[in-house]
mmCIF file with all atom_site columns, C-alpha atoms in Angstrom:
data_model
loop_
_atom_site.group_PDB
_atom_site.id
_atom_site.type_symbol
_atom_site.label_atom_id
_atom_site.label_alt_id
_atom_site.label_comp_id
_atom_site.label_asym_id
_atom_site.label_entity_id
_atom_site.label_seq_id
_atom_site.pdbx_PDB_ins_code
_atom_site.Cartn_x
_atom_site.Cartn_y
_atom_site.Cartn_z
_atom_site.occupancy
_atom_site.B_iso_or_equiv
_atom_site.pdbx_formal_charge
_atom_site.auth_seq_id
_atom_site.auth_comp_id
_atom_site.auth_asym_id
_atom_site.auth_atom_id
_atom_site.pdbx_PDB_model_num
ATOM 1   C CA . UNK A 1 1   ? -18.083 28.648  9.606   1.00 54.00 ? 1   UNK A CA 1
ATOM 2   C CA . UNK A 1 2   ? -14.347 28.035  9.055   1.00 55.00 ? 2   UNK A CA 1
ATOM 3   C CA . UNK A 1 3   ? -13.349 24.692  7.524   1.00 67.00 ? 3   UNK A CA 1
ATOM 4   C CA . UNK A 1 4   ? -12.419 21.897  9.890   1.00 75.00 ? 4   UNK A CA 1
ATOM 5   C CA . UNK A 1 5   ? -8.678  21.302  10.271  1.00 87.00 ? 5   UNK A CA 1
ATOM 6   C CA . UNK A 1 6   ? -7.336  18.424  8.253   1.00 95.00 ? 6   UNK A CA 1
ATOM 7   C CA . UNK A 1 7   ? -6.398  15.099  9.784   1.00 98.00 ? 7   UNK A CA 1
ATOM 8   C CA . UNK A 1 8   ? -3.664  13.277  7.877   1.00 98.00 ? 8   UNK A CA 1
ATOM 9   C CA . UNK A 1 9   ? -3.274  9.559   8.507   1.00 98.00 ? 9   UNK A CA 1
ATOM 10  C CA . UNK A 1 10  ? 0.222   8.470   7.476   1.00 98.00 ? 10  UNK A CA 1
ATOM 11  C CA . UNK A 1 11  ? 0.362   4.701   6.929   1.00 98.00 ? 11  UNK A CA 1
ATOM 12  C CA . UNK A 1 12  ? 4.006   3.631   6.980   1.00 97.00 ? 12  UNK A CA 1
ATOM 13  C CA . UNK A 1 13  ? 4.369   0.495   4.884   1.00 97.00 ? 13  UNK A CA 1
ATOM 14  C CA . UNK A 1 14  ? 8.129   0.016   4.936   1.00 94.00 ? 14  UNK A CA 1
ATOM 15  C CA . UNK A 1 15  ? 9.335   -3.288  6.313   1.00 90.00 ? 15  UNK A CA 1
ATOM 16  C CA . UNK A 1 16  ? 12.696  -1.928  7.477   1.00 86.00 ? 16  UNK A CA 1
ATOM 17  C CA . UNK A 1 17  ? 13.528  -2.986  11.002  1.00 83.00 ? 17  UNK A CA 1
ATOM 18  C CA . UNK A 1 18  ? 12.497  -0.494  13.708  1.00 80.00 ? 18  UNK A CA 1
ATOM 19  C CA . UNK A 1 19  ? 14.949  2.321   14.289  1.00 80.00 ? 19  UNK A CA 1
ATOM 20  C CA . UNK A 1 20  ? 16.136  2.524   10.672  1.00 82.00 ? 20  UNK A CA 1
ATOM 21  C CA . UNK A 1 21  ? 14.492  5.490   9.026   1.00 87.00 ? 21  UNK A CA 1
ATOM 22  C CA . UNK A 1 22  ? 14.037  4.795   5.328   1.00 93.00 ? 22  UNK A CA 1
ATOM 23  C CA . UNK A 1 23  ? 13.950  7.217   2.435   1.00 95.00 ? 23  UNK A CA 1
ATOM 24  C CA . UNK A 1 24  ? 10.184  7.086   1.983   1.00 97.00 ? 24  UNK A CA 1
ATOM 25  C CA . UNK A 1 25  ? 9.453   7.962   5.601   1.00 97.00 ? 25  UNK A CA 1
ATOM 26  C CA . UNK A 1 26  ? 12.121  10.690  5.498   1.00 96.00 ? 26  UNK A CA 1
ATOM 27  C CA . UNK A 1 27  ? 10.387  12.239  2.499   1.00 98.00 ? 27  UNK A CA 1
ATOM 28  C CA . UNK A 1 28  ? 6.936   11.919  4.104   1.00 98.00 ? 28  UNK A CA 1
ATOM 29  C CA . UNK A 1 29  ? 8.094   13.537  7.330   1.00 97.00 ? 29  UNK A CA 1
ATOM 30  C CA . UNK A 1 30  ? 9.592   16.434  5.398   1.00 98.00 ? 30  UNK A CA 1
ATOM 31  C CA . UNK A 1 31  ? 6.286   16.956  3.573   1.00 98.00 ? 31  UNK A CA 1
ATOM 32  C CA . UNK A 1 32  ? 4.302   16.644  6.825   1.00 98.00 ? 32  UNK A CA 1
ATOM 33  C CA . UNK A 1 33  ? 6.447   19.314  8.476   1.00 97.00 ? 33  UNK A CA 1
ATOM 34  C CA . UNK A 1 34  ? 4.902   21.804  6.049   1.00 97.00 ? 34  UNK A CA 1
ATOM 35  C CA . UNK A 1 35  ? 1.294   21.079  7.070   1.00 97.00 ? 35  UNK A CA 1
ATOM 36  C CA . UNK A 1 36  ? -0.531  23.865  8.929   1.00 95.00 ? 36  UNK A CA 1
ATOM 37  C CA . UNK A 1 37  ? -0.069  23.900  12.694  1.00 94.00 ? 37  UNK A CA 1
ATOM 38  C CA . UNK A 1 38  ? -3.715  22.965  13.254  1.00 94.00 ? 38  UNK A CA 1
ATOM 39  C CA . UNK A 1 39  ? -3.537  19.909  10.973  1.00 96.00 ? 39  UNK A CA 1
ATOM 40  C CA . UNK A 1 40  ? -3.747  16.709  12.970  1.00 97.00 ? 40  UNK A CA 1
ATOM 41  C CA . UNK A 1 41  ? -1.245  13.987  12.091  1.00 98.00 ? 41  UNK A CA 1
ATOM 42  C CA . UNK A 1 42  ? -1.512  10.304  12.958  1.00 98.00 ? 42  UNK A CA 1
ATOM 43  C CA . UNK A 1 43  ? 1.422   8.055   12.059  1.00 97.00 ? 43  UNK A CA 1
ATOM 44  C CA . UNK A 1 44  ? 0.852   4.294   12.044  1.00 98.00 ? 44  UNK A CA 1
ATOM 45  C CA . UNK A 1 45  ? 3.490   1.726   11.132  1.00 97.00 ? 45  UNK A CA 1
ATOM 46  C CA . UNK A 1 46  ? 1.710   -1.195  9.472   1.00 97.00 ? 46  UNK A CA 1
ATOM 47  C CA . UNK A 1 47  ? 4.469   -3.564  10.606  1.00 95.00 ? 47  UNK A CA 1
ATOM 48  C CA . UNK A 1 48  ? 3.276   -2.950  14.190  1.00 95.00 ? 48  UNK A CA 1
ATOM 49  C CA . UNK A 1 49  ? -0.188  -4.370  13.376  1.00 97.00 ? 49  UNK A CA 1
ATOM 50  C CA . UNK A 1 50  ? -1.331  -7.937  13.030  1.00 95.00 ? 50  UNK A CA 1
ATOM 51  C CA . UNK A 1 51  ? -2.912  -7.996  9.582   1.00 95.00 ? 51  UNK A CA 1
ATOM 52  C CA . UNK A 1 52  ? -4.885  -11.157 8.981   1.00 93.00 ? 52  UNK A CA 1
ATOM 53  C CA . UNK A 1 53  ? -4.955  -12.372 5.396   1.00 94.00 ? 53  UNK A CA 1
ATOM 54  C CA . UNK A 1 54  ? -8.046  -11.155 3.582   1.00 94.00 ? 54  UNK A CA 1
ATOM 55  C CA . UNK A 1 55  ? -10.687 -13.853 3.046   1.00 93.00 ? 55  UNK A CA 1
ATOM 56  C CA . UNK A 1 56  ? -13.037 -13.092 0.175   1.00 91.00 ? 56  UNK A CA 1
ATOM 57  C CA . UNK A 1 57  ? -16.640 -13.696 1.300   1.00 90.00 ? 57  UNK A CA 1
ATOM 58  C CA . UNK A 1 58  ? -18.252 -11.316 -1.198  1.00 86.00 ? 58  UNK A CA 1
ATOM 59  C CA . UNK A 1 59  ? -19.924 -14.026 -3.244  1.00 87.00 ? 59  UNK A CA 1
ATOM 60  C CA . UNK A 1 60  ? -20.717 -16.437 -0.418  1.00 89.00 ? 60  UNK A CA 1
ATOM 61  C CA . UNK A 1 61  ? -21.645 -14.700 2.837   1.00 85.00 ? 61  UNK A CA 1
ATOM 62  C CA . UNK A 1 62  ? -22.011 -11.309 1.121   1.00 79.00 ? 62  UNK A CA 1
ATOM 63  C CA . UNK A 1 63  ? -21.256 -9.329  4.264   1.00 87.00 ? 63  UNK A CA 1
ATOM 64  C CA . UNK A 1 64  ? -18.541 -9.258  6.891   1.00 93.00 ? 64  UNK A CA 1
ATOM 65  C CA . UNK A 1 65  ? -18.622 -8.938  10.656  1.00 93.00 ? 65  UNK A CA 1
ATOM 66  C CA . UNK A 1 66  ? -17.184 -5.793  12.175  1.00 95.00 ? 66  UNK A CA 1
ATOM 67  C CA . UNK A 1 67  ? -13.410 -6.108  12.429  1.00 96.00 ? 67  UNK A CA 1
ATOM 68  C CA . UNK A 1 68  ? -11.774 -6.562  15.805  1.00 96.00 ? 68  UNK A CA 1
ATOM 69  C CA . UNK A 1 69  ? -8.330  -5.940  17.264  1.00 97.00 ? 69  UNK A CA 1
ATOM 70  C CA . UNK A 1 70  ? -5.759  -4.344  14.996  1.00 97.00 ? 70  UNK A CA 1
ATOM 71  C CA . UNK A 1 71  ? -8.052  -4.414  11.983  1.00 97.00 ? 71  UNK A CA 1
ATOM 72  C CA . UNK A 1 72  ? -10.665 -2.429  13.935  1.00 97.00 ? 72  UNK A CA 1
ATOM 73  C CA . UNK A 1 73  ? -7.980  0.090   14.936  1.00 98.00 ? 73  UNK A CA 1
ATOM 74  C CA . UNK A 1 74  ? -6.983  0.508   11.290  1.00 98.00 ? 74  UNK A CA 1
ATOM 75  C CA . UNK A 1 75  ? -10.581 0.879   10.152  1.00 98.00 ? 75  UNK A CA 1
ATOM 76  C CA . UNK A 1 76  ? -11.266 3.497   12.838  1.00 98.00 ? 76  UNK A CA 1
ATOM 77  C CA . UNK A 1 77  ? -8.104  5.435   11.980  1.00 98.00 ? 77  UNK A CA 1
ATOM 78  C CA . UNK A 1 78  ? -8.951  5.296   8.274   1.00 98.00 ? 78  UNK A CA 1
ATOM 79  C CA . UNK A 1 79  ? -12.464 6.606   8.829   1.00 98.00 ? 79  UNK A CA 1
ATOM 80  C CA . UNK A 1 80  ? -11.260 9.355   11.195  1.00 98.00 ? 80  UNK A CA 1
ATOM 81  C CA . UNK A 1 81  ? -8.871  11.002  8.728   1.00 98.00 ? 81  UNK A CA 1
ATOM 82  C CA . UNK A 1 82  ? -9.541  13.584  6.045   1.00 98.00 ? 82  UNK A CA 1
ATOM 83  C CA . UNK A 1 83  ? -6.373  12.672  4.147   1.00 98.00 ? 83  UNK A CA 1
ATOM 84  C CA . UNK A 1 84  ? -4.950  9.173   3.776   1.00 98.00 ? 84  UNK A CA 1
ATOM 85  C CA . UNK A 1 85  ? -1.227  9.194   3.033   1.00 98.00 ? 85  UNK A CA 1
ATOM 86  C CA . UNK A 1 86  ? 0.245   5.911   1.820   1.00 98.00 ? 86  UNK A CA 1
ATOM 87  C CA . UNK A 1 87  ? 3.938   6.044   2.738   1.00 98.00 ? 87  UNK A CA 1
ATOM 88  C CA . UNK A 1 88  ? 5.201   3.109   0.724   1.00 97.00 ? 88  UNK A CA 1
ATOM 89  C CA . UNK A 1 89  ? 8.538   2.330   -0.847  1.00 96.00 ? 89  UNK A CA 1
ATOM 90  C CA . UNK A 1 90  ? 8.281   0.443   -4.123  1.00 95.00 ? 90  UNK A CA 1
ATOM 91  C CA . UNK A 1 91  ? 8.759   -3.300  -3.602  1.00 93.00 ? 91  UNK A CA 1
ATOM 92  C CA . UNK A 1 92  ? 8.912   -5.274  -6.844  1.00 92.00 ? 92  UNK A CA 1
ATOM 93  C CA . UNK A 1 93  ? 7.014   -2.534  -8.739  1.00 93.00 ? 93  UNK A CA 1
ATOM 94  C CA . UNK A 1 94  ? 4.152   -2.619  -6.270  1.00 95.00 ? 94  UNK A CA 1
ATOM 95  C CA . UNK A 1 95  ? 2.969   -1.987  -2.732  1.00 96.00 ? 95  UNK A CA 1
ATOM 96  C CA . UNK A 1 96  ? 4.716   -3.612  0.204   1.00 97.00 ? 96  UNK A CA 1
ATOM 97  C CA . UNK A 1 97  ? 2.749   -6.718  1.241   1.00 96.00 ? 97  UNK A CA 1
ATOM 98  C CA . UNK A 1 98  ? 1.407   -5.163  4.457   1.00 97.00 ? 98  UNK A CA 1
ATOM 99  C CA . UNK A 1 99  ? -0.112  -2.234  2.560   1.00 98.00 ? 99  UNK A CA 1
ATOM 100 C CA . UNK A 1 100 ? -1.611  -4.559  -0.038  1.00 97.00 ? 100 UNK A CA 1
ATOM 101 C CA . UNK A 1 101 ? -3.210  -6.590  2.770   1.00 97.00 ? 101 UNK A CA 1
ATOM 102 C CA . UNK A 1 102 ? -4.636  -3.404  4.318   1.00 98.00 ? 102 UNK A CA 1
ATOM 103 C CA . UNK A 1 103 ? -6.090  -2.377  0.948   1.00 98.00 ? 103 UNK A CA 1
ATOM 104 C CA . UNK A 1 104 ? -7.529  -5.867  0.391   1.00 97.00 ? 104 UNK A CA 1
ATOM 105 C CA . UNK A 1 105 ? -9.493  -5.447  3.622   1.00 97.00 ? 105 UNK A CA 1
ATOM 106 C CA . UNK A 1 106 ? -11.268 -2.468  2.080   1.00 97.00 ? 106 UNK A CA 1
ATOM 107 C CA . UNK A 1 107 ? -13.362 -5.067  0.220   1.00 95.00 ? 107 UNK A CA 1
ATOM 108 C CA . UNK A 1 108 ? -14.530 -6.396  3.587   1.00 96.00 ? 108 UNK A CA 1
ATOM 109 C CA . UNK A 1 109 ? -15.039 -2.961  5.142   1.00 97.00 ? 109 UNK A CA 1
ATOM 110 C CA . UNK A 1 110 ? -17.350 -2.006  2.266   1.00 96.00 ? 110 UNK A CA 1
ATOM 111 C CA . UNK A 1 111 ? -19.551 -4.912  3.335   1.00 95.00 ? 111 UNK A CA 1
ATOM 112 C CA . UNK A 1 112 ? -19.672 -4.446  7.107   1.00 96.00 ? 112 UNK A CA 1
ATOM 113 C CA . UNK A 1 113 ? -23.260 -3.458  7.955   1.00 95.00 ? 113 UNK A CA 1
ATOM 114 C CA . UNK A 1 114 ? -23.539 0.085   9.248   1.00 96.00 ? 114 UNK A CA 1
ATOM 115 C CA . UNK A 1 115 ? -20.005 1.230   8.342   1.00 97.00 ? 115 UNK A CA 1
ATOM 116 C CA . UNK A 1 116 ? -20.882 2.887   4.998   1.00 97.00 ? 116 UNK A CA 1
ATOM 117 C CA . UNK A 1 117 ? -17.187 2.648   4.115   1.00 98.00 ? 117 UNK A CA 1
ATOM 118 C CA . UNK A 1 118 ? -17.379 3.566   0.439   1.00 97.00 ? 118 UNK A CA 1
ATOM 119 C CA . UNK A 1 119 ? -19.444 6.717   0.993   1.00 98.00 ? 119 UNK A CA 1
ATOM 120 C CA . UNK A 1 120 ? -17.259 7.834   3.895   1.00 98.00 ? 120 UNK A CA 1
ATOM 121 C CA . UNK A 1 121 ? -14.067 7.262   1.904   1.00 98.00 ? 121 UNK A CA 1
ATOM 122 C CA . UNK A 1 122 ? -15.441 9.394   -0.928  1.00 98.00 ? 122 UNK A CA 1
ATOM 123 C CA . UNK A 1 123 ? -15.078 12.384  1.411   1.00 97.00 ? 123 UNK A CA 1
ATOM 124 C CA . UNK A 1 124 ? -11.297 11.844  1.722   1.00 98.00 ? 124 UNK A CA 1
ATOM 125 C CA . UNK A 1 125 ? -8.160  12.533  -0.264  1.00 98.00 ? 125 UNK A CA 1
ATOM 126 C CA . UNK A 1 126 ? -5.490  9.916   -0.913  1.00 98.00 ? 126 UNK A CA 1
ATOM 127 C CA . UNK A 1 127 ? -1.831  10.850  -1.309  1.00 98.00 ? 127 UNK A CA 1
ATOM 128 C CA . UNK A 1 128 ? 1.168   8.615   -1.972  1.00 98.00 ? 128 UNK A CA 1
ATOM 129 C CA . UNK A 1 129 ? 4.749   9.178   -0.873  1.00 98.00 ? 129 UNK A CA 1
ATOM 130 C CA . UNK A 1 130 ? 7.233   6.741   -2.352  1.00 98.00 ? 130 UNK A CA 1
ATOM 131 C CA . UNK A 1 131 ? 10.839  6.160   -3.287  1.00 97.00 ? 131 UNK A CA 1
ATOM 132 C CA . UNK A 1 132 ? 12.492  3.806   -5.747  1.00 94.00 ? 132 UNK A CA 1
ATOM 133 C CA . UNK A 1 133 ? 15.570  3.425   -7.917  1.00 90.00 ? 133 UNK A CA 1
ATOM 134 C CA . UNK A 1 134 ? 13.912  5.397   -10.688 1.00 90.00 ? 134 UNK A CA 1
ATOM 135 C CA . UNK A 1 135 ? 10.536  7.038   -11.204 1.00 92.00 ? 135 UNK A CA 1
ATOM 136 C CA . UNK A 1 136 ? 9.351   4.706   -13.978 1.00 94.00 ? 136 UNK A CA 1
ATOM 137 C CA . UNK A 1 137 ? 9.573   1.714   -11.635 1.00 93.00 ? 137 UNK A CA 1
ATOM 138 C CA . UNK A 1 138 ? 7.138   3.395   -9.241  1.00 95.00 ? 138 UNK A CA 1
ATOM 139 C CA . UNK A 1 139 ? 4.456   3.940   -11.886 1.00 96.00 ? 139 UNK A CA 1
ATOM 140 C CA . UNK A 1 140 ? 2.632   0.587   -11.555 1.00 96.00 ? 140 UNK A CA 1
ATOM 141 C CA . UNK A 1 141 ? 2.193   1.159   -7.809  1.00 96.00 ? 141 UNK A CA 1
ATOM 142 C CA . UNK A 1 142 ? 1.096   4.759   -8.312  1.00 97.00 ? 142 UNK A CA 1
ATOM 143 C CA . UNK A 1 143 ? -1.420  3.697   -10.952 1.00 97.00 ? 143 UNK A CA 1
ATOM 144 C CA . UNK A 1 144 ? -2.819  1.110   -8.543  1.00 97.00 ? 144 UNK A CA 1
ATOM 145 C CA . UNK A 1 145 ? -3.201  3.697   -5.771  1.00 98.00 ? 145 UNK A CA 1
ATOM 146 C CA . UNK A 1 146 ? -4.957  6.095   -8.108  1.00 98.00 ? 146 UNK A CA 1
ATOM 147 C CA . UNK A 1 147 ? -7.341  3.348   -9.245  1.00 98.00 ? 147 UNK A CA 1
ATOM 148 C CA . UNK A 1 148 ? -8.105  2.411   -5.616  1.00 97.00 ? 148 UNK A CA 1
ATOM 149 C CA . UNK A 1 149 ? -8.913  6.038   -4.826  1.00 98.00 ? 149 UNK A CA 1
ATOM 150 C CA . UNK A 1 150 ? -11.098 6.372   -7.928  1.00 98.00 ? 150 UNK A CA 1
ATOM 151 C CA . UNK A 1 151 ? -13.007 3.187   -7.098  1.00 97.00 ? 151 UNK A CA 1
ATOM 152 C CA . UNK A 1 152 ? -14.102 4.701   -3.788  1.00 97.00 ? 152 UNK A CA 1
ATOM 153 C CA . UNK A 1 153 ? -14.682 8.166   -5.243  1.00 98.00 ? 153 UNK A CA 1
ATOM 154 C CA . UNK A 1 154 ? -11.760 9.605   -3.290  1.00 98.00 ? 154 UNK A CA 1
ATOM 155 C CA . UNK A 1 155 ? -9.853  12.607  -4.511  1.00 98.00 ? 155 UNK A CA 1
ATOM 156 C CA . UNK A 1 156 ? -6.286  11.688  -5.521  1.00 98.00 ? 156 UNK A CA 1
ATOM 157 C CA . UNK A 1 157 ? -3.956  14.322  -4.104  1.00 97.00 ? 157 UNK A CA 1
ATOM 158 C CA . UNK A 1 158 ? -0.995  13.133  -6.096  1.00 97.00 ? 158 UNK A CA 1
ATOM 159 C CA . UNK A 1 159 ? 2.257   11.313  -5.592  1.00 97.00 ? 159 UNK A CA 1
ATOM 160 C CA . UNK A 1 160 ? 5.535   12.490  -4.129  1.00 98.00 ? 160 UNK A CA 1
ATOM 161 C CA . UNK A 1 161 ? 8.464   10.478  -5.469  1.00 98.00 ? 161 UNK A CA 1
ATOM 162 C CA . UNK A 1 162 ? 12.096  10.516  -4.474  1.00 97.00 ? 162 UNK A CA 1
ATOM 163 C CA . UNK A 1 163 ? 15.257  8.584   -5.209  1.00 95.00 ? 163 UNK A CA 1
ATOM 164 C CA . UNK A 1 164 ? 15.487  5.492   -3.039  1.00 92.00 ? 164 UNK A CA 1
ATOM 165 C CA . UNK A 1 165 ? 18.184  3.028   -2.161  1.00 89.00 ? 165 UNK A CA 1
ATOM 166 C CA . UNK A 1 166 ? 20.114  2.766   1.080   1.00 89.00 ? 166 UNK A CA 1
ATOM 167 C CA . UNK A 1 167 ? 18.896  4.950   3.973   1.00 89.00 ? 167 UNK A CA 1
ATOM 168 C CA . UNK A 1 168 ? 19.813  8.578   3.351   1.00 92.00 ? 168 UNK A CA 1
ATOM 169 C CA . UNK A 1 169 ? 19.755  8.392   -0.447  1.00 94.00 ? 169 UNK A CA 1
ATOM 170 C CA . UNK A 1 170 ? 16.772  10.735  -0.692  1.00 96.00 ? 170 UNK A CA 1
ATOM 171 C CA . UNK A 1 171 ? 18.726  13.428  1.169   1.00 95.00 ? 171 UNK A CA 1
ATOM 172 C CA . UNK A 1 172 ? 20.761  13.934  -2.029  1.00 96.00 ? 172 UNK A CA 1
ATOM 173 C CA . UNK A 1 173 ? 17.614  14.257  -4.198  1.00 96.00 ? 173 UNK A CA 1
ATOM 174 C CA . UNK A 1 174 ? 17.187  18.046  -4.265  1.00 97.00 ? 174 UNK A CA 1
ATOM 175 C CA . UNK A 1 175 ? 14.143  17.856  -6.552  1.00 97.00 ? 175 UNK A CA 1
ATOM 176 C CA . UNK A 1 176 ? 12.318  15.455  -4.221  1.00 97.00 ? 176 UNK A CA 1
ATOM 177 C CA . UNK A 1 177 ? 13.107  17.544  -1.151  1.00 97.00 ? 177 UNK A CA 1
ATOM 178 C CA . UNK A 1 178 ? 11.829  20.690  -2.867  1.00 97.00 ? 178 UNK A CA 1
ATOM 179 C CA . UNK A 1 179 ? 8.687   18.847  -3.982  1.00 97.00 ? 179 UNK A CA 1
ATOM 180 C CA . UNK A 1 180 ? 8.129   17.633  -0.415  1.00 97.00 ? 180 UNK A CA 1
ATOM 181 C CA . UNK A 1 181 ? 8.128   21.211  0.864   1.00 97.00 ? 181 UNK A CA 1
ATOM 182 C CA . UNK A 1 182 ? 5.070   22.061  -1.228  1.00 96.00 ? 182 UNK A CA 1
ATOM 183 C CA . UNK A 1 183 ? 3.465   18.622  -1.681  1.00 97.00 ? 183 UNK A CA 1
ATOM 184 C CA . UNK A 1 184 ? 0.412   19.036  0.539   1.00 95.00 ? 184 UNK A CA 1
ATOM 185 C CA . UNK A 1 185 ? -0.101  22.673  -0.435  1.00 89.00 ? 185 UNK A CA 1
ATOM 186 C CA . UNK A 1 186 ? -0.202  21.714  -4.107  1.00 68.00 ? 186 UNK A CA 1
ATOM 187 C CA . UNK A 1 187 ? -2.554  18.789  -3.368  1.00 60.00 ? 187 UNK A CA 1
ATOM 188 C CA . UNK A 1 188 ? -5.385  21.095  -2.286  1.00 52.00 ? 188 UNK A CA 1
#
């Protein structure tokens, strides 16, 4: 039986206003253009979702109710993918706040009866696409992503980094553009 086609969920974490394509998304879209024709792609902009602050009930209630609304949509999209692609520019050496909130909710999703979140995530691969002023400033965020993947037993497919700054800066980063063209092929 041939393998099932991949399904890449691209979570766009930039907080740029709509209509202004940032460097990180530019780099991610270039990499995605190289995916096989049968690979499904879902692109979600986290800024379009209402992300409630995470409330830690682990040591009181112990479990969480099933999420509703936008959080349910994000959970469903996360569980439906084979590959989770965090498309996140570096903000203050870390994830943008909306992506951090999404990741915080993983603690709840692991404790929703019947979801089996941790085991289902272990079947997936996480990738990160990012841009920043220089590569060293991205490292804390990349380390955090790799640790999150490892905690859930996910495969870490690597990080694609490019030169950030004002929109269009990554277009002058020949090394990043070349890396984007083979990023998902080398992540297998």
